[in-house]
Amino acid sequence: MAYQKTLCILKPGVLQRRIVGELISRIERKGLKIQAMKMMQIPRALGEEHYAEHKDKPFYESLVGYMTSAPVIAMVVGGEEAIPFLRTIAGKTKPAEAAPGTIRGDFALITQNNIIHAADSPESAAREVALFFDEAEILDYEDPNADWIS
Ligand code: CMP
């Protein structure tokens, strides 16, 4: 087991649906630790850079348009193996394949609008965290529950 930090974005629509608390609760009750959080409307250039690996995909324009269309909640989530754990909580990218009990399985229908982003590898997590947060915004703090959780 290794302690990891990963980027999580609650995508456009989550605020409007009033499910921010519900989604964050799922992340917290798993035992992951929020180390940074902000509400923001993603600027076009940041959206393009974040999804640069999909530049040649047919859905790229529409994806960037969606991600920049309304405010999001961006978070740095930490914990032992936080990258795979957050992806498991999120569920498969295509909501039709996401298991019930996962965030996408319970709250999403459309692949593009799959309501949560979770970095998919240590390399992506490092790149994406640095895109959205300055080092000084990411807080390490005492966590007396850590020994009970991990
Ligand atoms: P995310 O986990 O943020 O990573 C890439 C995003 O691209 C994905 O979630 C979806 O929002 C989007 N995406 C992936 N595949 C498709 C697709 N086939 N059609 C539309 N959007 C997609």
PDB file of N, CA and C in Angstrom, residues 48-134:
ATOM      1  N   GLU A  48      -9.093  22.301 -21.898  1.00  0.00           N
ATOM      2  CA  GLU A  48      -8.399  21.703 -23.059  1.00  0.00           C
ATOM      3  C   GLU A  48      -7.151  20.952 -22.602  1.00  0.00           C
ATOM      4  N   GLU A  49      -6.420  21.555 -21.667  1.00  0.00           N
ATOM      5  CA  GLU A  49      -5.182  20.924 -21.209  1.00  0.00           C
ATOM      6  C   GLU A  49      -5.488  19.667 -20.389  1.00  0.00           C
ATOM      7  N   HIS A  50      -6.479  19.764 -19.542  1.00  0.00           N
ATOM      8  CA  HIS A  50      -6.845  18.616 -18.700  1.00  0.00           C
ATOM      9  C   HIS A  50      -7.182  17.397 -19.558  1.00  0.00           C
ATOM     10  N   TYR A  51      -7.911  17.632 -20.661  1.00  0.00           N
ATOM     11  CA  TYR A  51      -8.347  16.518 -21.519  1.00  0.00           C
ATOM     12  C   TYR A  51      -7.501  16.400 -22.793  1.00  0.00           C
ATOM     13  N   ALA A  52      -6.254  16.891 -22.747  1.00  0.00           N
ATOM     14  CA  ALA A  52      -5.400  16.905 -23.946  1.00  0.00           C
ATOM     15  C   ALA A  52      -5.246  15.512 -24.572  1.00  0.00           C
ATOM     16  N   GLU A  53      -5.238  14.469 -23.743  1.00  0.00           N
ATOM     17  CA  GLU A  53      -5.042  13.110 -24.293  1.00  0.00           C
ATOM     18  C   GLU A  53      -6.208  12.693 -25.192  1.00  0.00           C
ATOM     19  N   HIS A  54      -7.345  13.385 -25.073  1.00  0.00           N
ATOM     20  CA  HIS A  54      -8.520  13.039 -25.891  1.00  0.00           C
ATOM     21  C   HIS A  54      -8.684  13.973 -27.102  1.00  0.00           C
ATOM     22  N   LYS A  55      -7.656  14.764 -27.375  1.00  0.00           N
ATOM     23  CA  LYS A  55      -7.756  15.809 -28.418  1.00  0.00           C
ATOM     24  C   LYS A  55      -8.225  15.266 -29.763  1.00  0.00           C
ATOM     25  N   ASP A  56      -7.824  14.057 -30.082  1.00  0.00           N
ATOM     26  CA  ASP A  56      -8.189  13.503 -31.396  1.00  0.00           C
ATOM     27  C   ASP A  56      -9.503  12.721 -31.378  1.00  0.00           C
ATOM     28  N   LYS A  57     -10.133  12.640 -30.230  1.00  0.00           N
ATOM     29  CA  LYS A  57     -11.390  11.878 -30.150  1.00  0.00           C
ATOM     30  C   LYS A  57     -12.556  12.714 -30.667  1.00  0.00           C
ATOM     31  N   PRO A  58     -13.558  12.055 -31.239  1.00  0.00           N
ATOM     32  CA  PRO A  58     -14.692  12.818 -31.789  1.00  0.00           C
ATOM     33  C   PRO A  58     -15.470  13.595 -30.725  1.00  0.00           C
ATOM     34  N   PHE A  59     -15.380  13.154 -29.455  1.00  0.00           N
ATOM     35  CA  PHE A  59     -16.151  13.827 -28.414  1.00  0.00           C
ATOM     36  C   PHE A  59     -15.385  14.952 -27.710  1.00  0.00           C
ATOM     37  N   TYR A  60     -14.148  15.222 -28.157  1.00  0.00           N
ATOM     38  CA  TYR A  60     -13.294  16.176 -27.433  1.00  0.00           C
ATOM     39  C   TYR A  60     -13.936  17.560 -27.289  1.00  0.00           C
ATOM     40  N   GLU A  61     -14.378  18.133 -28.412  1.00  0.00           N
ATOM     41  CA  GLU A  61     -14.959  19.489 -28.380  1.00  0.00           C
ATOM     42  C   GLU A  61     -16.156  19.544 -27.449  1.00  0.00           C
ATOM     43  N   SER A  62     -17.014  18.576 -27.607  1.00  0.00           N
ATOM     44  CA  SER A  62     -18.224  18.536 -26.808  1.00  0.00           C
ATOM     45  C   SER A  62     -17.892  18.329 -25.322  1.00  0.00           C
ATOM     46  N   LEU A  63     -16.886  17.504 -25.046  1.00  0.00           N
ATOM     47  CA  LEU A  63     -16.463  17.238 -23.666  1.00  0.00           C
ATOM     48  C   LEU A  63     -15.927  18.512 -23.011  1.00  0.00           C
ATOM     49  N   VAL A  64     -15.053  19.211 -23.720  1.00  0.00           N
ATOM     50  CA  VAL A  64     -14.498  20.451 -23.159  1.00  0.00           C
ATOM     51  C   VAL A  64     -15.625  21.481 -22.985  1.00  0.00           C
ATOM     52  N   GLY A  65     -16.536  21.536 -23.938  1.00  0.00           N
ATOM     53  CA  GLY A  65     -17.681  22.446 -23.831  1.00  0.00           C
ATOM     54  C   GLY A  65     -18.507  22.153 -22.585  1.00  0.00           C
ATOM     55  N   TYR A  66     -18.779  20.884 -22.362  1.00  0.00           N
ATOM     56  CA  TYR A  66     -19.547  20.472 -21.166  1.00  0.00           C
ATOM     57  C   TYR A  66     -18.792  20.811 -19.889  1.00  0.00           C
ATOM     58  N   MET A  67     -17.505  20.488 -19.840  1.00  0.00           N
ATOM     59  CA  MET A  67     -16.748  20.677 -18.597  1.00  0.00           C
ATOM     60  C   MET A  67     -16.575  22.145 -18.222  1.00  0.00           C
ATOM     61  N   THR A  68     -16.692  23.029 -19.214  1.00  0.00           N
ATOM     62  CA  THR A  68     -16.521  24.463 -18.950  1.00  0.00           C
ATOM     63  C   THR A  68     -17.870  25.185 -18.885  1.00  0.00           C
ATOM     64  N   SER A  69     -18.966  24.440 -18.933  1.00  0.00           N
ATOM     65  CA  SER A  69     -20.286  25.055 -19.091  1.00  0.00           C
ATOM     66  C   SER A  69     -20.895  25.551 -17.784  1.00  0.00           C
ATOM     67  N   ALA A  70     -20.410  25.098 -16.659  1.00  0.00           N
ATOM     68  CA  ALA A  70     -21.001  25.444 -15.361  1.00  0.00           C
ATOM     69  C   ALA A  70     -19.973  25.110 -14.279  1.00  0.00           C
ATOM     70  N   PRO A  71     -20.176  25.623 -13.063  1.00  0.00           N
ATOM     71  CA  PRO A  71     -19.184  25.377 -12.000  1.00  0.00           C
ATOM     72  C   PRO A  71     -19.040  23.902 -11.638  1.00  0.00           C
ATOM     73  N   VAL A  72     -17.833  23.596 -11.169  1.00  0.00           N
ATOM     74  CA  VAL A  72     -17.503  22.245 -10.709  1.00  0.00           C
ATOM     75  C   VAL A  72     -16.923  22.348  -9.303  1.00  0.00           C
ATOM     76  N   ILE A  73     -16.782  21.202  -8.651  1.00  0.00           N
ATOM     77  CA  ILE A  73     -16.024  21.104  -7.398  1.00  0.00           C
ATOM     78  C   ILE A  73     -14.773  20.293  -7.721  1.00  0.00           C
ATOM     79  N   ALA A  74     -13.619  20.922  -7.537  1.00  0.00           N
ATOM     80  CA  ALA A  74     -12.349  20.215  -7.759  1.00  0.00           C
ATOM     81  C   ALA A  74     -11.743  19.899  -6.393  1.00  0.00           C
ATOM     82  N   MET A  75     -11.210  18.687  -6.270  1.00  0.00           N
ATOM     83  CA  MET A  75     -10.651  18.254  -4.981  1.00  0.00           C
ATOM     84  C   MET A  75      -9.355  17.484  -5.185  1.00  0.00           C
ATOM     85  N   VAL A  76      -8.483  17.587  -4.201  1.00  0.00           N
ATOM     86  CA  VAL A  76      -7.378  16.633  -4.089  1.00  0.00           C
ATOM     87  C   VAL A  76      -7.768  15.675  -2.973  1.00  0.00           C
ATOM     88  N   VAL A  77      -7.801  14.409  -3.315  1.00  0.00           N
ATOM     89  CA  VAL A  77      -8.218  13.365  -2.374  1.00  0.00           C
ATOM     90  C   VAL A  77      -7.007  12.478  -2.103  1.00  0.00           C
ATOM     91  N   GLY A  78      -6.732  12.250  -0.818  1.00  0.00           N
ATOM     92  CA  GLY A  78      -5.563  11.450  -0.451  1.00  0.00           C
ATOM     93  C   GLY A  78      -5.951  10.188   0.287  1.00  0.00           C
ATOM     94  N   GLY A  79      -5.007   9.263   0.349  1.00  0.00           N
ATOM     95  CA  GLY A  79      -5.223   8.033   1.103  1.00  0.00           C
ATOM     96  C   GLY A  79      -4.366   6.917   0.555  1.00  0.00           C
ATOM     97  N   GLU A  80      -4.335   5.806   1.292  1.00  0.00           N
ATOM     98  CA  GLU A  80      -3.630   4.621   0.800  1.00  0.00           C
ATOM     99  C   GLU A  80      -4.322   4.156  -0.477  1.00  0.00           C
ATOM    100  N   GLU A  81      -3.579   4.082  -1.566  1.00  0.00           N
ATOM    101  CA  GLU A  81      -4.135   3.649  -2.864  1.00  0.00           C
ATOM    102  C   GLU A  81      -5.340   4.499  -3.265  1.00  0.00           C
ATOM    103  N   ALA A  82      -5.269   5.791  -2.997  1.00  0.00           N
ATOM    104  CA  ALA A  82      -6.415   6.675  -3.272  1.00  0.00           C
ATOM    105  C   ALA A  82      -6.807   6.666  -4.754  1.00  0.00           C
ATOM    106  N   ILE A  83      -5.839   6.492  -5.653  1.00  0.00           N
ATOM    107  CA  ILE A  83      -6.161   6.554  -7.092  1.00  0.00           C
ATOM    108  C   ILE A  83      -7.113   5.412  -7.478  1.00  0.00           C
ATOM    109  N   PRO A  84      -6.761   4.145  -7.222  1.00  0.00           N
ATOM    110  CA  PRO A  84      -7.722   3.087  -7.586  1.00  0.00           C
ATOM    111  C   PRO A  84      -8.990   3.112  -6.742  1.00  0.00           C
ATOM    112  N   PHE A  85      -8.882   3.480  -5.452  1.00  0.00           N
ATOM    113  CA  PHE A  85     -10.095   3.496  -4.633  1.00  0.00           C
ATOM    114  C   PHE A  85     -11.091   4.531  -5.152  1.00  0.00           C
ATOM    115  N   LEU A  86     -10.600   5.722  -5.519  1.00  0.00           N
ATOM    116  CA  LEU A  86     -11.540   6.744  -6.004  1.00  0.00           C
ATOM    117  C   LEU A  86     -12.179   6.299  -7.311  1.00  0.00           C
ATOM    118  N   ARG A  87     -11.406   5.633  -8.162  1.00  0.00           N
ATOM    119  CA  ARG A  87     -11.979   5.149  -9.434  1.00  0.00           C
ATOM    120  C   ARG A  87     -13.022   4.049  -9.185  1.00  0.00           C
ATOM    121  N   THR A  88     -12.795   3.242  -8.168  1.00  0.00           N
ATOM    122  CA  THR A  88     -13.795   2.217  -7.844  1.00  0.00           C
ATOM    123  C   THR A  88     -15.088   2.855  -7.330  1.00  0.00           C
ATOM    124  N   ILE A  89     -14.942   3.867  -6.476  1.00  0.00           N
ATOM    125  CA  ILE A  89     -16.133   4.572  -5.979  1.00  0.00           C
ATOM    126  C   ILE A  89     -16.866   5.250  -7.142  1.00  0.00           C
ATOM    127  N   ALA A  90     -16.105   5.805  -8.097  1.00  0.00           N
ATOM    128  CA  ALA A  90     -16.718   6.503  -9.241  1.00  0.00           C
ATOM    129  C   ALA A  90     -17.464   5.523 -10.146  1.00  0.00           C
ATOM    130  N   GLY A  91     -16.905   4.345 -10.358  1.00  0.00           N
ATOM    131  CA  GLY A  91     -17.509   3.373 -11.273  1.00  0.00           C
ATOM    132  C   GLY A  91     -16.978   3.527 -12.676  1.00  0.00           C
ATOM    133  N   LYS A  92     -17.359   2.600 -13.544  1.00  0.00           N
ATOM    134  CA  LYS A  92     -16.834   2.598 -14.915  1.00  0.00           C
ATOM    135  C   LYS A  92     -17.239   3.873 -15.656  1.00  0.00           C
ATOM    136  N   THR A  93     -16.380   4.259 -16.624  1.00  0.00           N
ATOM    137  CA  THR A  93     -16.599   5.508 -17.362  1.00  0.00           C
ATOM    138  C   THR A  93     -17.982   5.564 -17.987  1.00  0.00           C
ATOM    139  N   LYS A  94     -18.407   4.448 -18.603  1.00  0.00           N
ATOM    140  CA  LYS A  94     -19.735   4.423 -19.232  1.00  0.00           C
ATOM    141  C   LYS A  94     -20.777   4.079 -18.173  1.00  0.00           C
ATOM    142  N   PRO A  95     -21.679   5.002 -17.877  1.00  0.00           N
ATOM    143  CA  PRO A  95     -22.668   4.739 -16.827  1.00  0.00           C
ATOM    144  C   PRO A  95     -23.440   3.437 -17.050  1.00  0.00           C
ATOM    145  N   ALA A  96     -23.627   3.028 -18.309  1.00  0.00           N
ATOM    146  CA  ALA A  96     -24.354   1.780 -18.571  1.00  0.00           C
ATOM    147  C   ALA A  96     -23.606   0.564 -18.046  1.00  0.00           C
ATOM    148  N   GLU A  97     -22.274   0.719 -17.879  1.00  0.00           N
ATOM    149  CA  GLU A  97     -21.455  -0.391 -17.375  1.00  0.00           C
ATOM    150  C   GLU A  97     -21.086  -0.222 -15.902  1.00  0.00           C
ATOM    151  N   ALA A  98     -21.455   0.922 -15.329  1.00  0.00           N
ATOM    152  CA  ALA A  98     -21.075   1.211 -13.940  1.00  0.00           C
ATOM    153  C   ALA A  98     -22.019   0.472 -12.992  1.00  0.00           C
ATOM    154  N   ALA A  99     -21.438  -0.210 -12.028  1.00  0.00           N
ATOM    155  CA  ALA A  99     -22.243  -1.029 -11.108  1.00  0.00           C
ATOM    156  C   ALA A  99     -23.099  -0.152 -10.196  1.00  0.00           C
ATOM    157  N   PRO A 100     -24.294  -0.636  -9.859  1.00  0.00           N
ATOM    158  CA  PRO A 100     -25.077   0.047  -8.824  1.00  0.00           C
ATOM    159  C   PRO A 100     -24.234   0.142  -7.558  1.00  0.00           C
ATOM    160  N   GLY A 101     -24.380   1.257  -6.848  1.00  0.00           N
ATOM    161  CA  GLY A 101     -23.547   1.470  -5.665  1.00  0.00           C
ATOM    162  C   GLY A 101     -22.358   2.347  -5.958  1.00  0.00           C
ATOM    163  N   THR A 102     -21.989   2.451  -7.241  1.00  0.00           N
ATOM    164  CA  THR A 102     -20.956   3.417  -7.613  1.00  0.00           C
ATOM    165  C   THR A 102     -21.642   4.748  -7.929  1.00  0.00           C
ATOM    166  N   ILE A 103     -20.846   5.820  -7.940  1.00  0.00           N
ATOM    167  CA  ILE A 103     -21.429   7.146  -8.190  1.00  0.00           C
ATOM    168  C   ILE A 103     -22.040   7.182  -9.595  1.00  0.00           C
ATOM    169  N   ARG A 104     -21.296   6.722 -10.589  1.00  0.00           N
ATOM    170  CA  ARG A 104     -21.853   6.754 -11.955  1.00  0.00           C
ATOM    171  C   ARG A 104     -23.002   5.758 -12.104  1.00  0.00           C
ATOM    172  N   GLY A 105     -22.881   4.638 -11.428  1.00  0.00           N
ATOM    173  CA  GLY A 105     -23.949   3.635 -11.491  1.00  0.00           C
ATOM    174  C   GLY A 105     -25.246   4.142 -10.887  1.00  0.00           C
ATOM    175  N   ASP A 106     -25.123   5.028  -9.915  1.00  0.00           N
ATOM    176  CA  ASP A 106     -26.319   5.503  -9.208  1.00  0.00           C
ATOM    177  C   ASP A 106     -26.845   6.841  -9.722  1.00  0.00           C
ATOM    178  N   PHE A 107     -25.975   7.668 -10.357  1.00  0.00           N
ATOM    179  CA  PHE A 107     -26.398   9.041 -10.645  1.00  0.00           C
ATOM    180  C   PHE A 107     -26.235   9.476 -12.092  1.00  0.00           C
ATOM    181  N   ALA A 108     -25.707   8.631 -12.989  1.00  0.00           N
ATOM    182  CA  ALA A 108     -25.426   9.104 -14.345  1.00  0.00           C
ATOM    183  C   ALA A 108     -26.013   8.167 -15.398  1.00  0.00           C
ATOM    184  N   LEU A 109     -26.361   8.772 -16.535  1.00  0.00           N
ATOM    185  CA  LEU A 109     -26.886   8.009 -17.678  1.00  0.00           C
ATOM    186  C   LEU A 109     -26.011   8.133 -18.920  1.00  0.00           C
ATOM    187  N   ILE A 110     -25.338   9.290 -19.056  1.00  0.00           N
ATOM    188  CA  ILE A 110     -24.657   9.631 -20.310  1.00  0.00           C
ATOM    189  C   ILE A 110     -23.140   9.612 -20.099  1.00  0.00           C
ATOM    190  N   THR A 111     -22.408   8.976 -20.998  1.00  0.00           N
ATOM    191  CA  THR A 111     -20.959   8.801 -20.812  1.00  0.00           C
ATOM    192  C   THR A 111     -20.248  10.141 -20.649  1.00  0.00           C
ATOM    193  N   GLN A 112     -20.511  11.087 -21.532  1.00  0.00           N
ATOM    194  CA  GLN A 112     -19.814  12.370 -21.432  1.00  0.00           C
ATOM    195  C   GLN A 112     -20.125  13.047 -20.095  1.00  0.00           C
ATOM    196  N   ASN A 113     -21.382  13.006 -19.699  1.00  0.00           N
ATOM    197  CA  ASN A 113     -21.820  13.703 -18.482  1.00  0.00           C
ATOM    198  C   ASN A 113     -21.824  12.723 -17.298  1.00  0.00           C
ATOM    199  N   ASN A 114     -20.686  12.066 -17.113  1.00  0.00           N
ATOM    200  CA  ASN A 114     -20.656  10.978 -16.123  1.00  0.00           C
ATOM    201  C   ASN A 114     -20.338  11.458 -14.711  1.00  0.00           C
ATOM    202  N   ILE A 115     -20.552  12.690 -14.475  1.00  0.00           N
ATOM    203  CA  ILE A 115     -20.636  13.460 -13.217  1.00  0.00           C
ATOM    204  C   ILE A 115     -19.405  13.489 -12.308  1.00  0.00           C
ATOM    205  N   ILE A 116     -18.473  12.593 -12.490  1.00  0.00           N
ATOM    206  CA  ILE A 116     -17.264  12.648 -11.645  1.00  0.00           C
ATOM    207  C   ILE A 116     -16.044  12.292 -12.491  1.00  0.00           C
ATOM    208  N   HIS A 117     -14.959  13.006 -12.250  1.00  0.00           N
ATOM    209  CA  HIS A 117     -13.679  12.649 -12.858  1.00  0.00           C
ATOM    210  C   HIS A 117     -12.751  12.173 -11.760  1.00  0.00           C
ATOM    211  N   ALA A 118     -12.041  11.090 -12.022  1.00  0.00           N
ATOM    212  CA  ALA A 118     -11.039  10.575 -11.088  1.00  0.00           C
ATOM    213  C   ALA A 118      -9.812  10.193 -11.912  1.00  0.00           C
ATOM    214  N   ALA A 119      -8.668  10.746 -11.570  1.00  0.00           N
ATOM    215  CA  ALA A 119      -7.433  10.477 -12.333  1.00  0.00           C
ATOM    216  C   ALA A 119      -7.183   8.975 -12.406  1.00  0.00           C
ATOM    217  N   ASP A 120      -6.623   8.538 -13.564  1.00  0.00           N
ATOM    218  CA  ASP A 120      -6.565   7.094 -13.816  1.00  0.00           C
ATOM    219  C   ASP A 120      -5.219   6.430 -13.552  1.00  0.00           C
ATOM    220  N   SER A 121      -4.198   7.201 -13.173  1.00  0.00           N
ATOM    221  CA  SER A 121      -2.878   6.603 -12.920  1.00  0.00           C
ATOM    222  C   SER A 121      -2.070   7.588 -12.073  1.00  0.00           C
ATOM    223  N   PRO A 122      -0.983   7.121 -11.466  1.00  0.00           N
ATOM    224  CA  PRO A 122      -0.149   8.050 -10.696  1.00  0.00           C
ATOM    225  C   PRO A 122       0.369   9.209 -11.557  1.00  0.00           C
ATOM    226  N   GLU A 123       0.706   8.919 -12.816  1.00  0.00           N
ATOM    227  CA  GLU A 123       1.201   9.981 -13.699  1.00  0.00           C
ATOM    228  C   GLU A 123       0.108  11.012 -13.968  1.00  0.00           C
ATOM    229  N   SER A 124      -1.104  10.528 -14.305  1.00  0.00           N
ATOM    230  CA  SER A 124      -2.220  11.446 -14.559  1.00  0.00           C
ATOM    231  C   SER A 124      -2.558  12.230 -13.295  1.00  0.00           C
ATOM    232  N   ALA A 125      -2.553  11.552 -12.157  1.00  0.00           N
ATOM    233  CA  ALA A 125      -2.916  12.226 -10.905  1.00  0.00           C
ATOM    234  C   ALA A 125      -1.942  13.370 -10.630  1.00  0.00           C
ATOM    235  N   ALA A 126      -0.648  13.119 -10.785  1.00  0.00           N
ATOM    236  CA  ALA A 126       0.347  14.157 -10.517  1.00  0.00           C
ATOM    237  C   ALA A 126       0.161  15.333 -11.481  1.00  0.00           C
ATOM    238  N   ARG A 127      -0.057  15.017 -12.757  1.00  0.00           N
ATOM    239  CA  ARG A 127      -0.229  16.062 -13.771  1.00  0.00           C
ATOM    240  C   ARG A 127      -1.489  16.880 -13.498  1.00  0.00           C
ATOM    241  N   GLU A 128      -2.579  16.190 -13.201  1.00  0.00           N
ATOM    242  CA  GLU A 128      -3.869  16.867 -13.042  1.00  0.00           C
ATOM    243  C   GLU A 128      -3.945  17.666 -11.739  1.00  0.00           C
ATOM    244  N   VAL A 129      -3.392  17.101 -10.655  1.00  0.00           N
ATOM    245  CA  VAL A 129      -3.374  17.852  -9.392  1.00  0.00           C
ATOM    246  C   VAL A 129      -2.618  19.160  -9.602  1.00  0.00           C
ATOM    247  N   ALA A 130      -1.487  19.095 -10.300  1.00  0.00           N
ATOM    248  CA  ALA A 130      -0.684  20.301 -10.520  1.00  0.00           C
ATOM    249  C   ALA A 130      -1.396  21.299 -11.441  1.00  0.00           C
ATOM    250  N   LEU A 131      -2.250  20.792 -12.338  1.00  0.00           N
ATOM    251  CA  LEU A 131      -3.006  21.694 -13.217  1.00  0.00           C
ATOM    252  C   LEU A 131      -4.030  22.506 -12.427  1.00  0.00           C
ATOM    253  N   PHE A 132      -4.651  21.868 -11.443  1.00  0.00           N
ATOM    254  CA  PHE A 132      -5.782  22.503 -10.748  1.00  0.00           C
ATOM    255  C   PHE A 132      -5.402  23.169  -9.428  1.00  0.00           C
ATOM    256  N   PHE A 133      -4.283  22.763  -8.820  1.00  0.00           N
ATOM    257  CA  PHE A 133      -3.953  23.280  -7.492  1.00  0.00           C
ATOM    258  C   PHE A 133      -2.479  23.659  -7.392  1.00  0.00           C
ATOM    259  N   ASP A 134      -2.225  24.766  -6.658  1.00  0.00           N
ATOM    260  CA  ASP A 134      -0.859  25.093  -6.246  1.00  0.00           C
ATOM    261  C   ASP A 134      -0.520  24.201  -5.054  1.00  0.00           C
TER     262      ASP A 134
END
